[in-house]
XYZ file of C-alpha atoms in Angstrom:
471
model
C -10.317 -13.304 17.978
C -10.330 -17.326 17.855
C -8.235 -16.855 15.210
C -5.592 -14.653 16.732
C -5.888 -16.632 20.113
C -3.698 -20.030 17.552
C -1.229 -18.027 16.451
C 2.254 -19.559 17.039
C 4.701 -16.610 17.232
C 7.935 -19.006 18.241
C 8.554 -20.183 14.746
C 11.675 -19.158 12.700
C 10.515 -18.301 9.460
C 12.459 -17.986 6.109
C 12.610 -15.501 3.630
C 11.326 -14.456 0.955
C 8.422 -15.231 3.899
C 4.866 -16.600 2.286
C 2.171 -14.547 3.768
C -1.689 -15.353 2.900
C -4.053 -12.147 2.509
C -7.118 -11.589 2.953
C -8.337 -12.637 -0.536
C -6.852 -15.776 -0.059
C -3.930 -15.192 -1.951
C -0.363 -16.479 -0.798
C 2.087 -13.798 -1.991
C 6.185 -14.146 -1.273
C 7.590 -11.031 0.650
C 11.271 -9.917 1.669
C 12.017 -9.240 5.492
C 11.894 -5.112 4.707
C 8.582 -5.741 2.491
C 7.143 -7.994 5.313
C 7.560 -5.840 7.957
C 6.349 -2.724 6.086
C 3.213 -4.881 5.361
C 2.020 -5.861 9.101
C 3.633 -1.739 10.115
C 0.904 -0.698 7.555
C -1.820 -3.050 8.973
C -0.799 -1.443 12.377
C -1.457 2.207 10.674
C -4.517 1.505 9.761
C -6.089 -1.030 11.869
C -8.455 1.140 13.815
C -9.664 2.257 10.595
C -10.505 -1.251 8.986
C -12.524 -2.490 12.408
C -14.880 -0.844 13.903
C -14.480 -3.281 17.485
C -11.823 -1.631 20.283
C -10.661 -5.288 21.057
C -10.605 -6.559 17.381
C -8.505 -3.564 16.571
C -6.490 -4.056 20.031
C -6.154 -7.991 18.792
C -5.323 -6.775 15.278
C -2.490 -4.774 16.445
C -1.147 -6.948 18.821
C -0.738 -9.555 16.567
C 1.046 -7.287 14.088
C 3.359 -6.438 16.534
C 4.423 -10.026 17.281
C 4.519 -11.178 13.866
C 7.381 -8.342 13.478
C 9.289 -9.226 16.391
C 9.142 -13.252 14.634
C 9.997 -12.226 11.266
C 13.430 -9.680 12.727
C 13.656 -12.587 15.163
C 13.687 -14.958 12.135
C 16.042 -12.819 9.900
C 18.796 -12.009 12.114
C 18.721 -15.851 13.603
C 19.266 -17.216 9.795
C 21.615 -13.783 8.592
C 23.335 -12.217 11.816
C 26.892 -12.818 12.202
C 29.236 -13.091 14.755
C 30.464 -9.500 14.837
C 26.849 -7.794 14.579
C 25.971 -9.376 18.247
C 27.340 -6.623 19.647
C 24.761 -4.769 18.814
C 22.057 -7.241 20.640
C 23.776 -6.996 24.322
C 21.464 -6.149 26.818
C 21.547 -2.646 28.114
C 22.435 -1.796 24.610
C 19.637 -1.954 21.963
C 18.177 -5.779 23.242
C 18.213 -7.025 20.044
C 15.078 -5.592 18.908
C 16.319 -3.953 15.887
C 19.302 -6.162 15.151
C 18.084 -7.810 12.552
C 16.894 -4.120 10.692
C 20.445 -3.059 11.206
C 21.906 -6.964 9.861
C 19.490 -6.133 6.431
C 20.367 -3.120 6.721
C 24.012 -3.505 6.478
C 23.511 -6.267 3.872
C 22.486 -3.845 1.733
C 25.144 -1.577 2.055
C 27.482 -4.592 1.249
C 26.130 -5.349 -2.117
C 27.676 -3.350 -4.272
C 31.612 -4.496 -2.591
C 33.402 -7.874 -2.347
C 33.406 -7.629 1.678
C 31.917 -10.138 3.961
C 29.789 -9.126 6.283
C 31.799 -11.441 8.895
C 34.556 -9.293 8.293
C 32.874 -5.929 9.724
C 33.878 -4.779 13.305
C 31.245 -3.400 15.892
C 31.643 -1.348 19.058
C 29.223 0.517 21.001
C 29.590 4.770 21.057
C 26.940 6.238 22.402
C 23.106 6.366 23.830
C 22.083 10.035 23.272
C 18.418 10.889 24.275
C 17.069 10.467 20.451
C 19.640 8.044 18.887
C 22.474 5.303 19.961
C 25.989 5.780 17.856
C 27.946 2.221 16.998
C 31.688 2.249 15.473
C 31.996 0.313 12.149
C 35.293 -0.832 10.769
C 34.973 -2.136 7.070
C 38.329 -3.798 5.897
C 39.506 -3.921 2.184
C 37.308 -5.899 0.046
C 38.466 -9.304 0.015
C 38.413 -10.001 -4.101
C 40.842 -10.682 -6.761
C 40.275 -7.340 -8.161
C 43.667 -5.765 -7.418
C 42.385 -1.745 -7.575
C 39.739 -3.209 -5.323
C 41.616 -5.254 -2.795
C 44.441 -2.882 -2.357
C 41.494 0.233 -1.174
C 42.234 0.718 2.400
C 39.634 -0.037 5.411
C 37.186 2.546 6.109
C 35.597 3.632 9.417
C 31.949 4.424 9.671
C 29.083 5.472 12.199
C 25.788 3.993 12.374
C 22.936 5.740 13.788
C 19.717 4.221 15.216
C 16.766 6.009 15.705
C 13.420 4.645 17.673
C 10.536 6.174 16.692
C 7.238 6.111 18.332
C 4.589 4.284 17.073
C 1.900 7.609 16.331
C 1.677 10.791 16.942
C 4.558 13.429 17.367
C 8.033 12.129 17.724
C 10.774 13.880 18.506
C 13.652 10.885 17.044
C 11.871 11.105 14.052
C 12.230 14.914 13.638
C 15.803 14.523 14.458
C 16.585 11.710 12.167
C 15.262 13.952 9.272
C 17.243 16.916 10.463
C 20.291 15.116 10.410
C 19.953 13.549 6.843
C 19.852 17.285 6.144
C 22.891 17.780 7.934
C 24.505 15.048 5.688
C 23.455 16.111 2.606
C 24.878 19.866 2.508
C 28.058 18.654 3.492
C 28.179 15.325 1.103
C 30.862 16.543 -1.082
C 32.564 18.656 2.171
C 36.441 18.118 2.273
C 38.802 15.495 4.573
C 37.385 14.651 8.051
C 34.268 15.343 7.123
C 31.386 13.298 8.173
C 29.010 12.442 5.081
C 26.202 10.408 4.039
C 26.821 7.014 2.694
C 23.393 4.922 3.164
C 20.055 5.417 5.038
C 16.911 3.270 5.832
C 13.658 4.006 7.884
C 10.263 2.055 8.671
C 7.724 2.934 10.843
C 9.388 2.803 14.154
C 13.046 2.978 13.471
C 15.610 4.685 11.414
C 19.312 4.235 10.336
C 21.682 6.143 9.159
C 24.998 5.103 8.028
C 28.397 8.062 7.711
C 32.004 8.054 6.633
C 34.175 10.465 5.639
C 32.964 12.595 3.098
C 35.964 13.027 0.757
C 36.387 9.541 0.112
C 32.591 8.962 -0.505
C 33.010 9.800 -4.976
C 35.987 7.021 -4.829
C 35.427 4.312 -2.600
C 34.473 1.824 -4.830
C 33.334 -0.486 -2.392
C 30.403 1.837 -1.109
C 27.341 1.898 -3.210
C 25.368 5.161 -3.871
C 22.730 6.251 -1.301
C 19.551 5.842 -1.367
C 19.185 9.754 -0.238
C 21.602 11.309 -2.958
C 18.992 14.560 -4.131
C 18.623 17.627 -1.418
C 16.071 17.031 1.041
C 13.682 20.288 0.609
C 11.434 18.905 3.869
C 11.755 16.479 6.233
C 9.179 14.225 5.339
C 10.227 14.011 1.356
C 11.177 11.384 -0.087
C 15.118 11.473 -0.182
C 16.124 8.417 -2.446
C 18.194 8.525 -6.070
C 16.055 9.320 -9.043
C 17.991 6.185 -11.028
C 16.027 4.018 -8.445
C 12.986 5.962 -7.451
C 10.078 2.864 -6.915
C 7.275 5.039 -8.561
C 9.418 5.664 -11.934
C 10.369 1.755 -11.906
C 6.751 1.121 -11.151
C 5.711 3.054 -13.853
C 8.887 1.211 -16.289
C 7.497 -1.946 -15.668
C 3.430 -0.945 -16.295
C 4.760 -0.178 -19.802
C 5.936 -3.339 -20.301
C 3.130 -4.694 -18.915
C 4.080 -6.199 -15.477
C 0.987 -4.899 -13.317
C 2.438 -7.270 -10.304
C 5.476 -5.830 -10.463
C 4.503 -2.157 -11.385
C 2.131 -2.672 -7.515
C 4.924 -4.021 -5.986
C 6.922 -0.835 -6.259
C 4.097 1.810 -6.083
C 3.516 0.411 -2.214
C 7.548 0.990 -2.018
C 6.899 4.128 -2.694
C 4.261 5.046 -0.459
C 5.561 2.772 2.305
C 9.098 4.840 2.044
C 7.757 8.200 2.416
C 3.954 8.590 3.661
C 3.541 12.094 1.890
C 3.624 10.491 -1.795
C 0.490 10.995 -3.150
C 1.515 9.162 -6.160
C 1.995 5.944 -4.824
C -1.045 5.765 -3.499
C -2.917 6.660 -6.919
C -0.660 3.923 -8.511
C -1.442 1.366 -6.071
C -5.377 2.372 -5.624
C -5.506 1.805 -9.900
C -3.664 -1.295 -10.278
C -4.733 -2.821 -7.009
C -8.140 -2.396 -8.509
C -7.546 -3.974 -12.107
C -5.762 -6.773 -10.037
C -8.767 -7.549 -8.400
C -6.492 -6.676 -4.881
C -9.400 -4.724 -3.350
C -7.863 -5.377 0.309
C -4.308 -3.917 -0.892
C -6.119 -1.050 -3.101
C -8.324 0.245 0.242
C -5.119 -0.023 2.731
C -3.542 2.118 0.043
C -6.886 4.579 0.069
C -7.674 4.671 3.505
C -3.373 5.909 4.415
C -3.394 8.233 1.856
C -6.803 10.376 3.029
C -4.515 10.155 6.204
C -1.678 11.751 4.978
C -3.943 14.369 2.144
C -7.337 14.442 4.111
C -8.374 17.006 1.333
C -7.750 15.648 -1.174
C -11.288 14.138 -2.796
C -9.668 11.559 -5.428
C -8.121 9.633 -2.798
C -11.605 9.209 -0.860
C -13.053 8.467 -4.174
C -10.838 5.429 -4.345
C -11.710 4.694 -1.342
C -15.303 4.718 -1.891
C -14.355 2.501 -5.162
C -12.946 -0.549 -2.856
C -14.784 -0.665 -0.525
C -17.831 -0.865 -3.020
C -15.987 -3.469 -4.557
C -15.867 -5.174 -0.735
C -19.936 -4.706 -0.475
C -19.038 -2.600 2.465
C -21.507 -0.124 1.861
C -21.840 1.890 4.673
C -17.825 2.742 4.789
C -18.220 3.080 1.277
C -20.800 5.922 1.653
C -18.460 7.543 4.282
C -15.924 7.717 2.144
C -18.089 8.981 -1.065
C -19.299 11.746 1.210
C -15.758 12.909 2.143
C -15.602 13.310 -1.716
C -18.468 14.733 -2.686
C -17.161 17.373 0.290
C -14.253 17.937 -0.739
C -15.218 18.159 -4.194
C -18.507 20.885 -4.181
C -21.214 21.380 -5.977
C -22.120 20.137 -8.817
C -20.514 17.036 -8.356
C -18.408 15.325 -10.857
C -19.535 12.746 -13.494
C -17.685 10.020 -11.313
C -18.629 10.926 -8.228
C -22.289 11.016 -9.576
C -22.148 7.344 -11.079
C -20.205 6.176 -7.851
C -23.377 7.063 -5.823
C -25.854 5.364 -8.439
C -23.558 2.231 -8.334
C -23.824 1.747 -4.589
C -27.672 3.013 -4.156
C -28.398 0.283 -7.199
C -26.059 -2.085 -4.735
C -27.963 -1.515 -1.848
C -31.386 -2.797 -3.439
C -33.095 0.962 -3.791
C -33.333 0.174 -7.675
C -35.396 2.882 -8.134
C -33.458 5.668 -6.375
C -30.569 4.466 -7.923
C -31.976 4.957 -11.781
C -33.568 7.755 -10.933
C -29.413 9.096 -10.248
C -28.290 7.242 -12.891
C -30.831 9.406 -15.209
C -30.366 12.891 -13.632
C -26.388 12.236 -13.776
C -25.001 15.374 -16.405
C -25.187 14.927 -20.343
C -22.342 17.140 -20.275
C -19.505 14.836 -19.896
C -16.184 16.362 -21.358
C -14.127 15.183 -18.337
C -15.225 12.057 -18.094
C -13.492 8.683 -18.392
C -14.387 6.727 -21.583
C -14.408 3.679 -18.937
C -16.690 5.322 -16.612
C -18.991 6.314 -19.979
C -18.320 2.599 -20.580
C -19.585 1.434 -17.255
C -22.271 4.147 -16.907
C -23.945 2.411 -20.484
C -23.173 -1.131 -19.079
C -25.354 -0.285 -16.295
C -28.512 1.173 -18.369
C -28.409 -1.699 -20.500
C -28.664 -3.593 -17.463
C -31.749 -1.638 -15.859
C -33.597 -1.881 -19.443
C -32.955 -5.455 -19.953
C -34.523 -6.124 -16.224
C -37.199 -3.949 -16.671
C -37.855 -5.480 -20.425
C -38.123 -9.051 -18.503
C -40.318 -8.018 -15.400
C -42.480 -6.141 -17.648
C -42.549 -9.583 -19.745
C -43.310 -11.525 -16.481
C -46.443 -8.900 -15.013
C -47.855 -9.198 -18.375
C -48.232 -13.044 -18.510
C -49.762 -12.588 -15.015
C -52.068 -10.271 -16.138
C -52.730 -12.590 -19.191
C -53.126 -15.875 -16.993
C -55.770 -13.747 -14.581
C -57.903 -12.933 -17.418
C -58.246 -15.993 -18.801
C -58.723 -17.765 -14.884
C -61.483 -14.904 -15.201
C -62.670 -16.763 -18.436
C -62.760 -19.867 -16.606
C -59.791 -21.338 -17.802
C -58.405 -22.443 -14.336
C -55.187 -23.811 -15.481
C -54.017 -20.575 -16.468
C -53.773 -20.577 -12.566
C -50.414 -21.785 -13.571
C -49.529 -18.519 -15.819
C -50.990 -16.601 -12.892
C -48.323 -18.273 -10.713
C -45.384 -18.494 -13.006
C -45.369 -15.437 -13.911
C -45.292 -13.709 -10.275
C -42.170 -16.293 -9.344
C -40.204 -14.887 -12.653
C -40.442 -11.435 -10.809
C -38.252 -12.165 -7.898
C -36.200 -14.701 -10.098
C -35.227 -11.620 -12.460
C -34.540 -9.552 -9.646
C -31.771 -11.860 -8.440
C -30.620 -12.810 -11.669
C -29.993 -8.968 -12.376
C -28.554 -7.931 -8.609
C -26.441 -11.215 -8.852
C -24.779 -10.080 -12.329
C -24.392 -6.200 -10.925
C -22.397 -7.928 -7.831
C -20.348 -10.273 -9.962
C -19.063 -6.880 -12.290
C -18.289 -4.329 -9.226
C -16.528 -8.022 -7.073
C -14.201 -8.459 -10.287
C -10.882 -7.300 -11.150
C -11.254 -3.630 -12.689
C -9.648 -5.222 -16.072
C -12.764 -7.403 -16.308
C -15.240 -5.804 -14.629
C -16.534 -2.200 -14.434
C -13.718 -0.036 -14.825
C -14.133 2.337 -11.698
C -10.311 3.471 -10.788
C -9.646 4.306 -14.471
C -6.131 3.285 -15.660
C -6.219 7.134 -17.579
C -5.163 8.195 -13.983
C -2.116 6.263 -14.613
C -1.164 8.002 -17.545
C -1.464 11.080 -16.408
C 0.206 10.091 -13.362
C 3.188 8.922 -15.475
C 3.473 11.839 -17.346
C 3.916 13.614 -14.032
C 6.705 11.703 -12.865
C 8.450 12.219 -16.626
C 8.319 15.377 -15.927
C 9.242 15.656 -12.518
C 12.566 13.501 -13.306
């Protein structure tokens, strides 16, 4: 709360914007990827804190650290003509600077300026406001591009609510709908030519369908395939984040391969896939914040679905917060039935052996199934790791009670300095003890690539072979 309480929200920040996580790390974020970051702590602070006013803290610093950074972005990238879109009574600037990105975006792929683009106010419906924009010919050397006339568009803004049911939302998906049946519709025609949504706001930008296949100045869509539901994903396969994600793990960029499995989750809640992807390389990363955020939305969005709550049992193991971690292990084991799984099984030896009941937890170590055709070689891996462990500490304390016994017989002789022995050998008892729970912490604390191997990278291949086949 101290913490929150010295927060200076006045700043202008630039971007890419540095943001420091919880592990300490300082990691370099665009304005849509720094937004969707502190949206997603918002989702799932009252999950992560257990205190009303931490959580009530929590979120209201999340909100004002997105009203610096779209404060920031359209302050260092606005232009003159978008400030029509800030007048009071009008939108109020709070989603100018989404709308300037936005825009930005759409300008990529063309020669125009975004100086050059002309704003005017339509419209204030009850679910969406309408602006007019006028984009003139690109201004290049390019003479088939600079001799393309102007074109007129539409924008649409939607606010959405912050939780529960939302009616803009529901329209905003109904209308890309709308757009995509009549994409390749004849002259006059309104059609798609861009979208964009976050958490509490979506755009939409139109023009006239005909001249969508030949403008070359407008880039493709992000929403290009049919949109079977309203909550589905609609983006291009060619740039799909969980098929680059999956690109780039082959070529073995794990950074890079996380950064786009969170695009993919962030852009459409109901992708299970993204979540697995970010839950298994978060882990190897040794991300354990980033790989439970990922956990904890996705038993949101699938609440039955038992892997999910498995990985989110993994994390927060690997966080020492054992009591969540139990939670979430009993969702699985739930879900899941009886018997339960080989993973499940050596999930809930891991954390009883973490919690100090040593014996309890070989005792479930021992009675975990022979039969193990399903399993993981990494969990088989870990699962040995651990035995070899218990033996080796039972091999020393055994080593240590029998010099104690040894030094009492021979103070029973009446060799009093074996009083020493005696002594010695009791203090090597506890000493073992932490030597042994010291090196189990260390193992489940470290990345999964050098630690125990808990959110097994097989997922990912599987997980890949899905999208292959899906595309």
């Amino acid at each position: 709360m101290r913490r929150y309480s010295r927060k200076d929200y006045t700043q202008l920040v630039d971007f890419p914007v540095e943001i420091v996580g919880r592990d300490g790390v300082v990691r370099r974020y665009s304005f849509e990827e720094s937004v969707r970051l502190y949206q997603r702590r918002i989702a799932s602070a009252a999950l992560r804190y257990n205190d009303t006013d931490v959580v009530t803290a929590e979120i209201a610093h999340c909100r004002s650290r997105i009203e610096q950074l779209r404060r920031s972005y359209f302050a260092r990238y606005g232009w003159s003509g978008i400030h029509v879109i800030d007048t009071p009574g009008v939108l109020a600037g709070e989603f100018a600077a989404e709308i300037a990105a936005f825009l930005r975006r759409w300008l990529d792929a063309g020669e125009t300026e975004p100086e050059t683009l002309e704003f005017s106010f339509l419209d204030d419906s009850g679910s969406h406001q309408v602006y007019f924009v006028r984009r003139p010919s690109p201004q290049t050397g390019d003479p088939a591009l600079a001799a393309a006339p102007s074109s007129d568009h539409l924008l649409y803004l939607y606010r959405f609510e912050q939780a529960g049911t939302c009616v803009s939302r529901d329209a905003f998906f109904r209308f890309l709908k709308v757009l995509q049946s009549v994409r390749r519709a004849g002259e006059g025609v309104e059609g798609l030519v861009a979208f964009h949504h976050t958490a509490d706001c979506g755009l939409i930008l139109t023009g006239e369908a005909a001249s969508l296949s030949t403008k070359p100045s407008a880039p493709e869509p992000e929403g290009l395939p049919p949109v079977d539901v309203g909550w589905l994903e609609q983006q291009d396969a060619e740039i799909d984040p969980l098929r680059e994600g999956m690109a780039l793990l082959r070529e073995g960029d794990r950074e890079g391969a996380l950064s786009r499995f969170i695009q993919a989750y962030e852009r459409n809640h109901f992708r299970r896939a993204g979540y697995i992807g970010t839950t298994v390389i978060a882990d190897q990363l040794g991300q354990h914040v980033e790989a439970e955020t990922a956990a904890l939305m996705g038993t949101r969005y699938f609440p039955e679905d038992a892997v999910l709550h498995y990985h989110l049992a993994v994390a927060r193991l690997r966080r020492s917060a054992f009591d969540e971690a139990q939670d979430a292990l009993d969702d699985a084991a739930r879900l899941e039935g009886e018997p339960r799984s080989y993973a499940l099984s050596l999930l809930q030896a891991l954390l009883t052996l973490r919690r100090g009941e040593v014996w309890k937890g070989r005792r479930q170590l021992m009675n975990i199934p022979s039969s193990r055709e399903t399993a993981d070689a990494d969990l088989e891996r870990a699962h040995r790791w651990v035995k070899a462990q218990l033996a080796a500490r039972s091999m020393l304390r055994g080593s240590a009670l029998a010099v104690s016994i040894l030094g009492g017989a021979l103070v029973a002789l009446g060799q009093l300095w074996a009083v020493v022995v005696v002594v010695s050998g009791l203090l090597l008892l506890p000493a073992i003890q932490a030597a042994w729970r010291r090196q189990l912490d260390k193992v489940l604390q470290a990345p999964g690539s050098k630690g125990l191997r808990l959110a097994n990278p097989g997922a990912l291949k599987r997980l890949g072979e899905q999208v292959v086949y899906r595309q």
